[in-house]
mmCIF file with all atom_site columns, C-alpha atoms in Angstrom:
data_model
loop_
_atom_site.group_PDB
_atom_site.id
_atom_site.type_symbol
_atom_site.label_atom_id
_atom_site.label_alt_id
_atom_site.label_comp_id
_atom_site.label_asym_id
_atom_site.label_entity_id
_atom_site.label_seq_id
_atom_site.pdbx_PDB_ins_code
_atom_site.Cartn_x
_atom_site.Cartn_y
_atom_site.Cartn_z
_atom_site.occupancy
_atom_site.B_iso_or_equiv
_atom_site.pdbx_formal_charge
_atom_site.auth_seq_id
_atom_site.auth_comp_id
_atom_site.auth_asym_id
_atom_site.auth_atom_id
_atom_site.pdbx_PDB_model_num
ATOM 1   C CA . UNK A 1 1   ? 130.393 76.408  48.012 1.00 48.00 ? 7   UNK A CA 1
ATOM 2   C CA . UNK A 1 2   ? 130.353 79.880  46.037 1.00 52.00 ? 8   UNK A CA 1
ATOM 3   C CA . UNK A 1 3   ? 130.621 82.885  48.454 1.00 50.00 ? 9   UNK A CA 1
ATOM 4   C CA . UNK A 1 4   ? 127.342 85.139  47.673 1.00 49.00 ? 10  UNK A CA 1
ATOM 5   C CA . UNK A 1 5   ? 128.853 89.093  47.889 1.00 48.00 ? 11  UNK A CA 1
ATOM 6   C CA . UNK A 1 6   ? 125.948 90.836  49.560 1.00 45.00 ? 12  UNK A CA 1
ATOM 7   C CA . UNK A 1 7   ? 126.737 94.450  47.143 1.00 46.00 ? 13  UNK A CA 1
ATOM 8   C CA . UNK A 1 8   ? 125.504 92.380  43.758 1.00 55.00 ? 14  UNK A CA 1
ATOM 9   C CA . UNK A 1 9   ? 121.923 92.392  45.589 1.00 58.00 ? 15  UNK A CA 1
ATOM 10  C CA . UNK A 1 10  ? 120.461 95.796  45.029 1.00 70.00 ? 16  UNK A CA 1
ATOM 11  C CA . UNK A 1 11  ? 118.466 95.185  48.149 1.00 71.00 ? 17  UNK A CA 1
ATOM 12  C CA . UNK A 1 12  ? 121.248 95.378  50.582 1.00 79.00 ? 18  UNK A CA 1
ATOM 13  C CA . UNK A 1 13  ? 122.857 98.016  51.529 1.00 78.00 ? 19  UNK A CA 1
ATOM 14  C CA . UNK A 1 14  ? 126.984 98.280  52.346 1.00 81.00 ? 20  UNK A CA 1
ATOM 15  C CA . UNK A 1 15  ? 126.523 96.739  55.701 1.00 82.00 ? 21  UNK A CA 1
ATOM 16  C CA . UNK A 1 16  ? 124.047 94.287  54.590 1.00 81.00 ? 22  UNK A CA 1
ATOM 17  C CA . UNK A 1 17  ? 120.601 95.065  55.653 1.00 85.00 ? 23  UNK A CA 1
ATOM 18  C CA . UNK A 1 18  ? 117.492 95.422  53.473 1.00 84.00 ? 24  UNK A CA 1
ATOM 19  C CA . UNK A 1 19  ? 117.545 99.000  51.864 1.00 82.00 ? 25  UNK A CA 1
ATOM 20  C CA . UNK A 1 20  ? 114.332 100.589 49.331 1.00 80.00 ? 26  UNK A CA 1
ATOM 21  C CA . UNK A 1 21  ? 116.601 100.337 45.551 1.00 84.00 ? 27  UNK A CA 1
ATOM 22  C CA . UNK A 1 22  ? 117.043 104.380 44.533 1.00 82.00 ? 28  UNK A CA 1
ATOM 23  C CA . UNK A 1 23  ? 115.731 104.838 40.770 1.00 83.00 ? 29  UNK A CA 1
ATOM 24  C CA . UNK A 1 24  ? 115.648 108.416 40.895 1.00 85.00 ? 30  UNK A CA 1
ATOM 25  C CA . UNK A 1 25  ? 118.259 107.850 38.162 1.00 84.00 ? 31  UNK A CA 1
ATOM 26  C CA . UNK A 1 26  ? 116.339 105.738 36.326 1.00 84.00 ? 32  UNK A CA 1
ATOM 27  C CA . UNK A 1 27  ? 114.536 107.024 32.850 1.00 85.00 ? 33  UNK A CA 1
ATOM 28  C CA . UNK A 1 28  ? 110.290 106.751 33.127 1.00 90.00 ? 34  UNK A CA 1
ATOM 29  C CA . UNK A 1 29  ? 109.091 104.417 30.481 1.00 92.00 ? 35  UNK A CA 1
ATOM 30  C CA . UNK A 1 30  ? 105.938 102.805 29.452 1.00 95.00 ? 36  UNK A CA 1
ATOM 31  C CA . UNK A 1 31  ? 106.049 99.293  31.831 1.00 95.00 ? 37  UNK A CA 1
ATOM 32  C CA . UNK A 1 32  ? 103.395 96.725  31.242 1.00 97.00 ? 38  UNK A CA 1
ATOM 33  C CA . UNK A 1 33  ? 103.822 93.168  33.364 1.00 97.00 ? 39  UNK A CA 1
ATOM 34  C CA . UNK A 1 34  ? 101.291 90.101  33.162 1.00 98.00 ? 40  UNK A CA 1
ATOM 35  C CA . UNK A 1 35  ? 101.270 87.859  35.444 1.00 98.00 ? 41  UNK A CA 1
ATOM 36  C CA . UNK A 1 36  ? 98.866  84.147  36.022 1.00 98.00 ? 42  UNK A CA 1
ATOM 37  C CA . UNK A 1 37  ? 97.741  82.238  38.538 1.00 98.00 ? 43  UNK A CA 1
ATOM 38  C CA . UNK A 1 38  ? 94.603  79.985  38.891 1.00 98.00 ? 44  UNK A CA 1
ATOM 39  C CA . UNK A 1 39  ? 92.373  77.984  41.322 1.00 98.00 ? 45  UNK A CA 1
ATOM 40  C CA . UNK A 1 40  ? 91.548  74.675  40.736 1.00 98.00 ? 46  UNK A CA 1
ATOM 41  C CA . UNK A 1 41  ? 87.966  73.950  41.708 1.00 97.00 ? 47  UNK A CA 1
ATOM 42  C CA . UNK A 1 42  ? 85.574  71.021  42.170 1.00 95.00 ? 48  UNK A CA 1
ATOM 43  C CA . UNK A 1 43  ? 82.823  69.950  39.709 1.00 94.00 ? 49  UNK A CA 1
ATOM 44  C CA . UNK A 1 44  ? 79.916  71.862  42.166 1.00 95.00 ? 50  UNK A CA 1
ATOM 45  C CA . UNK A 1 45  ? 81.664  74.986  42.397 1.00 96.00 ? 51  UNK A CA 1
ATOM 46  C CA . UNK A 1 46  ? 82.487  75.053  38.892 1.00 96.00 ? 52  UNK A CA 1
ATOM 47  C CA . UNK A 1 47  ? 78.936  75.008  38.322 1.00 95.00 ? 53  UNK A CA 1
ATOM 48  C CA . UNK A 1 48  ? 77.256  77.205  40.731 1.00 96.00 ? 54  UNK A CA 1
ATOM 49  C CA . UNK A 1 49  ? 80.402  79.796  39.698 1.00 96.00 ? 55  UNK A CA 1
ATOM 50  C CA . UNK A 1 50  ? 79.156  79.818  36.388 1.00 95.00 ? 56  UNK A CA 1
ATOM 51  C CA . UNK A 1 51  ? 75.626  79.912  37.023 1.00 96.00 ? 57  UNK A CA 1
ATOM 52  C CA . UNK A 1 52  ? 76.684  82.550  39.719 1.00 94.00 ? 58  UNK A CA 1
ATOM 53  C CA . UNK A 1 53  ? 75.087  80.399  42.497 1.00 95.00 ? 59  UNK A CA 1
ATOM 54  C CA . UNK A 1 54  ? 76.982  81.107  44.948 1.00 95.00 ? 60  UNK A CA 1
ATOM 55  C CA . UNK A 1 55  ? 75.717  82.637  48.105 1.00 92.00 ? 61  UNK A CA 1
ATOM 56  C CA . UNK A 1 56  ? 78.269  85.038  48.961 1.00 93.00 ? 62  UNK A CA 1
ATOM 57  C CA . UNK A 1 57  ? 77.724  86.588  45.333 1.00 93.00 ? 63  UNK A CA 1
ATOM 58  C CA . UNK A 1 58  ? 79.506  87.159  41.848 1.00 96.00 ? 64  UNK A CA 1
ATOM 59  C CA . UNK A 1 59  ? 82.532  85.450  42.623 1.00 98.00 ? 65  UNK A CA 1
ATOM 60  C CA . UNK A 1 60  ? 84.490  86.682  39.483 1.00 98.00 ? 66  UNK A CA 1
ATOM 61  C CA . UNK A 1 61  ? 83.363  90.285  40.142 1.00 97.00 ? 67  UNK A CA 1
ATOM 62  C CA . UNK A 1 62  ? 84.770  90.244  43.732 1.00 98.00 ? 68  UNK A CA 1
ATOM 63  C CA . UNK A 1 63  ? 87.626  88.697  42.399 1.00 98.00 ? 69  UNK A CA 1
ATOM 64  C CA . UNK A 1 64  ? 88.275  90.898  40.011 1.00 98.00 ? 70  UNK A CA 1
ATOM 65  C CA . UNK A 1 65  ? 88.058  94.230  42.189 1.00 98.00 ? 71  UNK A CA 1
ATOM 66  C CA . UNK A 1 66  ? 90.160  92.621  44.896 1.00 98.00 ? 72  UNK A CA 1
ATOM 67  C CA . UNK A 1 67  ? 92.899  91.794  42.227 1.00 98.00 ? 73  UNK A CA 1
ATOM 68  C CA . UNK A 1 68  ? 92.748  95.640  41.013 1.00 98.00 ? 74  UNK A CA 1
ATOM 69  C CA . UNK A 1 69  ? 92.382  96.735  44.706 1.00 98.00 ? 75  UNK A CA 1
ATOM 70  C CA . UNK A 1 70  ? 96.045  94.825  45.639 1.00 98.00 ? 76  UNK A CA 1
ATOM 71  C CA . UNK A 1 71  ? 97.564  95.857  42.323 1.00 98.00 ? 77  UNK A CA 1
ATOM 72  C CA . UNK A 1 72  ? 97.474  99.281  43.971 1.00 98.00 ? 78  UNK A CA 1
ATOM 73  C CA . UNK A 1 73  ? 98.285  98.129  47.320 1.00 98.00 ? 79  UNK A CA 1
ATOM 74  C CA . UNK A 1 74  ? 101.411 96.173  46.708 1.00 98.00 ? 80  UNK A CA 1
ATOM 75  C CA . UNK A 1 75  ? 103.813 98.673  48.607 1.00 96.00 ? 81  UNK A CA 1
ATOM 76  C CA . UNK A 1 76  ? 101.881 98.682  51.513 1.00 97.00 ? 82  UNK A CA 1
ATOM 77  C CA . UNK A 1 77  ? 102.056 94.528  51.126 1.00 96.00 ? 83  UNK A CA 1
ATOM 78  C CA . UNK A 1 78  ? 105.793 94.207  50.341 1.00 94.00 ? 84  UNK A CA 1
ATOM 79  C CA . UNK A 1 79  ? 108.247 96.120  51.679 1.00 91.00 ? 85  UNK A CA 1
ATOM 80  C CA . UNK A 1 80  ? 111.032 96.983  49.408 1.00 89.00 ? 86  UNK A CA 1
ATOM 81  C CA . UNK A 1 81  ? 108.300 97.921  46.405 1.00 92.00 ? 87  UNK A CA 1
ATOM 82  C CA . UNK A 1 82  ? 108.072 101.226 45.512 1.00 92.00 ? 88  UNK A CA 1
ATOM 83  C CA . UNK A 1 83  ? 104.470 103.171 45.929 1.00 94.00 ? 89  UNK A CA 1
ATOM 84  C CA . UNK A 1 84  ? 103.469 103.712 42.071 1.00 94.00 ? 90  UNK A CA 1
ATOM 85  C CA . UNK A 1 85  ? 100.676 105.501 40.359 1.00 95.00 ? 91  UNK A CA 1
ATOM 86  C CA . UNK A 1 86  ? 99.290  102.431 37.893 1.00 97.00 ? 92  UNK A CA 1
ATOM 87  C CA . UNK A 1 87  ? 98.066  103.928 34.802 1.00 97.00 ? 93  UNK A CA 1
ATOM 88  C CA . UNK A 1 88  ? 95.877  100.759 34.328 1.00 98.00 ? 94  UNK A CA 1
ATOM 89  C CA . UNK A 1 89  ? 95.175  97.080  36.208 1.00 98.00 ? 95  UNK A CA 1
ATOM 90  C CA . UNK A 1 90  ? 93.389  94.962  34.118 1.00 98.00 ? 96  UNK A CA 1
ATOM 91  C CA . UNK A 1 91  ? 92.195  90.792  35.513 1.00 98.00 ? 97  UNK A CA 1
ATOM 92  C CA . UNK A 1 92  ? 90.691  88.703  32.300 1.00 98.00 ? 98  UNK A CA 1
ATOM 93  C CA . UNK A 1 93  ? 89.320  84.957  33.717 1.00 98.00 ? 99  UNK A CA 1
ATOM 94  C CA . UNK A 1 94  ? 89.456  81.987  31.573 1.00 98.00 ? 100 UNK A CA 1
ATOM 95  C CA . UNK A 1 95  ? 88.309  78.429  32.364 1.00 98.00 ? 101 UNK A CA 1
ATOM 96  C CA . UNK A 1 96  ? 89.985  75.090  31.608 1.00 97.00 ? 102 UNK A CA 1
ATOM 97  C CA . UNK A 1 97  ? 88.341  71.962  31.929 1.00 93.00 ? 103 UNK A CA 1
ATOM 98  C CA . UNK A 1 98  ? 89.489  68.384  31.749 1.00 85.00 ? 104 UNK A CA 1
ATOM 99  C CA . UNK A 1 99  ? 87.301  65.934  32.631 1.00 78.00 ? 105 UNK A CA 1
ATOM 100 C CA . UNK A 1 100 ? 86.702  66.543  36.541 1.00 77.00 ? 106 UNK A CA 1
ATOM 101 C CA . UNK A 1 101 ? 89.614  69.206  36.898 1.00 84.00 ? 107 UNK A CA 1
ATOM 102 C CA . UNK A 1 102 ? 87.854  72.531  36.664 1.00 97.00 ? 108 UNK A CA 1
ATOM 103 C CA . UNK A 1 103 ? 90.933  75.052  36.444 1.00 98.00 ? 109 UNK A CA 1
ATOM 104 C CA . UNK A 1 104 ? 90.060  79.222  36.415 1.00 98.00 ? 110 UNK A CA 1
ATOM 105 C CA . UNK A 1 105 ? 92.568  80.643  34.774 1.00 98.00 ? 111 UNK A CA 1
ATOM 106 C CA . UNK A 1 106 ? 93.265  83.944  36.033 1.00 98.00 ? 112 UNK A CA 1
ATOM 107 C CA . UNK A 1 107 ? 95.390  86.845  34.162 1.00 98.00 ? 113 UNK A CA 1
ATOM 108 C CA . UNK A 1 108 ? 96.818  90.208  35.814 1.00 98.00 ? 114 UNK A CA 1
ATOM 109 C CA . UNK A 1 109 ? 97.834  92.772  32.957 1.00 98.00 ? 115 UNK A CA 1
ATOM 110 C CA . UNK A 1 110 ? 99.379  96.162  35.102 1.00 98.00 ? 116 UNK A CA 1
ATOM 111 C CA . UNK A 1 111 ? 100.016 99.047  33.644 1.00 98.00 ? 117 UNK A CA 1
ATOM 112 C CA . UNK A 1 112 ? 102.151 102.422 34.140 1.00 96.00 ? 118 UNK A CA 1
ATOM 113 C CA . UNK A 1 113 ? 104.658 105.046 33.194 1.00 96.00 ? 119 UNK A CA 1
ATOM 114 C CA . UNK A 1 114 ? 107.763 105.496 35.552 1.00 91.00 ? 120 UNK A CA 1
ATOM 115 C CA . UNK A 1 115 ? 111.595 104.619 36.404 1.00 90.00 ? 121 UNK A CA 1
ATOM 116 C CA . UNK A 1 116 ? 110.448 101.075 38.057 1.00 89.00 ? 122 UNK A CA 1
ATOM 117 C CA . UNK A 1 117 ? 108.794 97.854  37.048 1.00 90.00 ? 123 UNK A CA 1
ATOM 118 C CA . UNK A 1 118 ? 105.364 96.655  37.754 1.00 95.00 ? 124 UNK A CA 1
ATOM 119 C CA . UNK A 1 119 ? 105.854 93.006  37.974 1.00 97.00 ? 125 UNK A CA 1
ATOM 120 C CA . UNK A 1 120 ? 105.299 92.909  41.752 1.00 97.00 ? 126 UNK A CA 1
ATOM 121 C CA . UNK A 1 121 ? 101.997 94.529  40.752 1.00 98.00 ? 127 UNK A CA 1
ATOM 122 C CA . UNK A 1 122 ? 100.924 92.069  38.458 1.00 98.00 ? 128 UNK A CA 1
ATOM 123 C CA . UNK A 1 123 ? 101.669 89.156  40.590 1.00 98.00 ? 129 UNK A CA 1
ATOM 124 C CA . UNK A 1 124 ? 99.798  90.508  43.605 1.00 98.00 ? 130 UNK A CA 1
ATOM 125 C CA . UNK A 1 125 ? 96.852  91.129  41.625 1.00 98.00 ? 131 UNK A CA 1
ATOM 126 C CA . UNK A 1 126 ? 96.445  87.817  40.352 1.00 98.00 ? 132 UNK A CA 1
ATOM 127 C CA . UNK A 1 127 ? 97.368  86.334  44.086 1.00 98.00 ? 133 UNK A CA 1
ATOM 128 C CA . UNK A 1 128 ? 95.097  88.121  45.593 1.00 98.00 ? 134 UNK A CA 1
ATOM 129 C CA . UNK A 1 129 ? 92.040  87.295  42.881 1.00 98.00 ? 135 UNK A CA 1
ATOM 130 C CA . UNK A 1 130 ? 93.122  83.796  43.646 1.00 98.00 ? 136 UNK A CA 1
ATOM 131 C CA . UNK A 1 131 ? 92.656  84.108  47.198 1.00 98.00 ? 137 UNK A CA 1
ATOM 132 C CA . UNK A 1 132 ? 88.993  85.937  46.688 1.00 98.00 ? 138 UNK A CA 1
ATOM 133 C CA . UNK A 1 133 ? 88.386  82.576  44.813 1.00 98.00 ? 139 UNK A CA 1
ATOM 134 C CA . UNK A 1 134 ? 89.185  80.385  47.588 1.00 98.00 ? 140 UNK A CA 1
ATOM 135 C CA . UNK A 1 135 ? 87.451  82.751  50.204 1.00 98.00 ? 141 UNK A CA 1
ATOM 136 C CA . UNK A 1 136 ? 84.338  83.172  48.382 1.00 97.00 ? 142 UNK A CA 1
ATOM 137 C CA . UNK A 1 137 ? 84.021  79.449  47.851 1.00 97.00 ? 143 UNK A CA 1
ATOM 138 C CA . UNK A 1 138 ? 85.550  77.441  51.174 1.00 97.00 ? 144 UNK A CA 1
ATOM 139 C CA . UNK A 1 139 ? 82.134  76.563  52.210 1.00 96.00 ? 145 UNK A CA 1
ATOM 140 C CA . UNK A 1 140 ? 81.651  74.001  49.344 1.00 96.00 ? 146 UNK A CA 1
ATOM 141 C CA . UNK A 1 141 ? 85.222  72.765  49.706 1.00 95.00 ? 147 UNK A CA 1
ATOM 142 C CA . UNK A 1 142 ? 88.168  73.376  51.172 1.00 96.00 ? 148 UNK A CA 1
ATOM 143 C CA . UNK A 1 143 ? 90.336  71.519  48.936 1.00 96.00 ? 149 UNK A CA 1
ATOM 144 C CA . UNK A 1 144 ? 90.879  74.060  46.553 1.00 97.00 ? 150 UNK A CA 1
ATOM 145 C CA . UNK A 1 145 ? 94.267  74.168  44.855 1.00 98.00 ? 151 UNK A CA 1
ATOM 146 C CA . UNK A 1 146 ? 96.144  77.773  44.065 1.00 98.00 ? 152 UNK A CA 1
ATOM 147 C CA . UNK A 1 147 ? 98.893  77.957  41.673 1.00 97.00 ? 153 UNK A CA 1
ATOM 148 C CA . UNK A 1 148 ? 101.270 77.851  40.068 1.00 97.00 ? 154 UNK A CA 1
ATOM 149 C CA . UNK A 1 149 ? 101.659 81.781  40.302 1.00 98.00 ? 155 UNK A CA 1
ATOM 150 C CA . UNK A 1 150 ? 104.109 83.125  37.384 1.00 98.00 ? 156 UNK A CA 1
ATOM 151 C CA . UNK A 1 151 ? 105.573 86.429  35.642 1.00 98.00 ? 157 UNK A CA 1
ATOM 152 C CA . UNK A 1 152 ? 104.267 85.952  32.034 1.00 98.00 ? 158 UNK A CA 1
ATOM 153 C CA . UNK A 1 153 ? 105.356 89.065  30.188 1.00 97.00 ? 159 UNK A CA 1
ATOM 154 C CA . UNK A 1 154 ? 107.416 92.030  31.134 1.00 97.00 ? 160 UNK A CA 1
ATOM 155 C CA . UNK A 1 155 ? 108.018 95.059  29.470 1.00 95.00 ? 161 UNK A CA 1
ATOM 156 C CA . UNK A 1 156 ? 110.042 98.614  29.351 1.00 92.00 ? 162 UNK A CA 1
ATOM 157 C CA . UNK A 1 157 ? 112.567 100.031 31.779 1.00 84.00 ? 163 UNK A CA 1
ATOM 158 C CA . UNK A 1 158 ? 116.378 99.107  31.189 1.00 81.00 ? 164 UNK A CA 1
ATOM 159 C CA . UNK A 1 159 ? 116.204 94.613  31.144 1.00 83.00 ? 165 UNK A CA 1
ATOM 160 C CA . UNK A 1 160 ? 113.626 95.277  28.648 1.00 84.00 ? 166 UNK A CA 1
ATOM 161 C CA . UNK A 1 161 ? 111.897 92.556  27.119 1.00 92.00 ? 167 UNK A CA 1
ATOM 162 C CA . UNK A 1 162 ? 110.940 89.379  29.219 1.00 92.00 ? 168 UNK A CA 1
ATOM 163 C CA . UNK A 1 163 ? 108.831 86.783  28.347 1.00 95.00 ? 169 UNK A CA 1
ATOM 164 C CA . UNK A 1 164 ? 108.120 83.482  30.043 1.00 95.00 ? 170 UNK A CA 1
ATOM 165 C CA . UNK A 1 165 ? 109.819 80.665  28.185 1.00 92.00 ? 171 UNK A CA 1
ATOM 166 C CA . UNK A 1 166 ? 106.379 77.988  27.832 1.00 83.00 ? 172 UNK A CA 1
ATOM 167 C CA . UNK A 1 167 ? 107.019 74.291  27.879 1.00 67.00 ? 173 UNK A CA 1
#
C-alpha cells in the first residue's frame, strides 16, 4: 500500500491537522465555476411545479434565492473555504423528461475576482437549490432522488482551465 505524505495536502499543516490554505501570495483573477445537480421528481409534482401548484409557493423562485443565498454562505458551511466577495451567482433550471422520469436540471454559474477559486461556491449553490426542491415538495412524495452533484466548468487562478470530461 502507497504511504500518503500528509505535506502534499495543502490542508494539513506540518503536524498534520486541518489548517485554512494561505493565498495571500496568490495573483486575483477573474474565476468563474459551474456546477449541476438535479432532482428527479414524480409525474404530479412535475406538473403542479410547472403549473406552480404547489402550496408552499414558486418552487423554482425559492430555489433559486436559496441557491444564491448558500453561494454566499459557503464559508460559514465548510470550514477550510475562504469568505469571498462573489461578484455574481447565477441558478438557470432546465427540465428533462423521459417518459415517467421527470428530471430538473439545475445549473450554478459563480462568479468573482480574487486569489482563490469559487468551485465550492458553485457546488453549494446548486446543493442547496436541490434541497429547496425536495423541501418544498416532500408532501407529494418523499421519494425524490438528488444527484449526481458535479464541477462542470472551472476557470482562472493558477490550474486554469477545467472542464468536465462528458461521456
Amino acid at each position: 500500500m502507497e504511504e500518503i505524505v500528509l505535506s502534499s495536502f495543502t490542508h494539513f499543516n506540518e503536524q498534520g491537522r486541518a489548517k485554512m490554505v494561505d493565498i495571500t501570495h496568490k495573483e486575483d483573477t477573474v474565476r468563474v465555476a459551474v456546477a449541476q445537480t438535479s432532482v428527479t421528481v414524480s409525474r404530479e409534482i412535475y406538473e403542479k411545479m410547472t403549473s406552480n401548484a404547489i402550496e408552499k409557493g414558486d418552487v423554482l423562485a425559492v430555489a433559486q434565492v436559496a441557491g444564491v443565498m448558500a453561494a454566499k454562505k459557503t464559508a460559514d458551511l465548510i470550514p477550510m473555504c475562504h469568505p469571498l466577495m462573489l461578484k455574481g451567482v447565477d441558478i438557470a433550471f432546465a427540465w428533462e423528461n423521459d417518459g415517467e422520469a421527470h428530471k430538473l436540471v439545475i445549473t450554478a454559474t459563480v462568479k468573482t475576482k480574487g486569489s482563490t477559486g469559487v468551485e465550492m461556491e458553485a457546488l453549494t449553490a446548486a446543493s442547496v437549490c436541490a434541497l429547496t426542491v425536495y423541501d418544498m415538495c416532500k408532501a407529494l412524495d418523499k421519494g425524490m432522488v438528488i444527484g449526481p452533484t458535479y464541477l462542470v466548468e472551472k476557470t482562472g487562478g493558477k490550474s486554469g482551465h477545467y472542464r468536465r470530461k462528458t461521456d
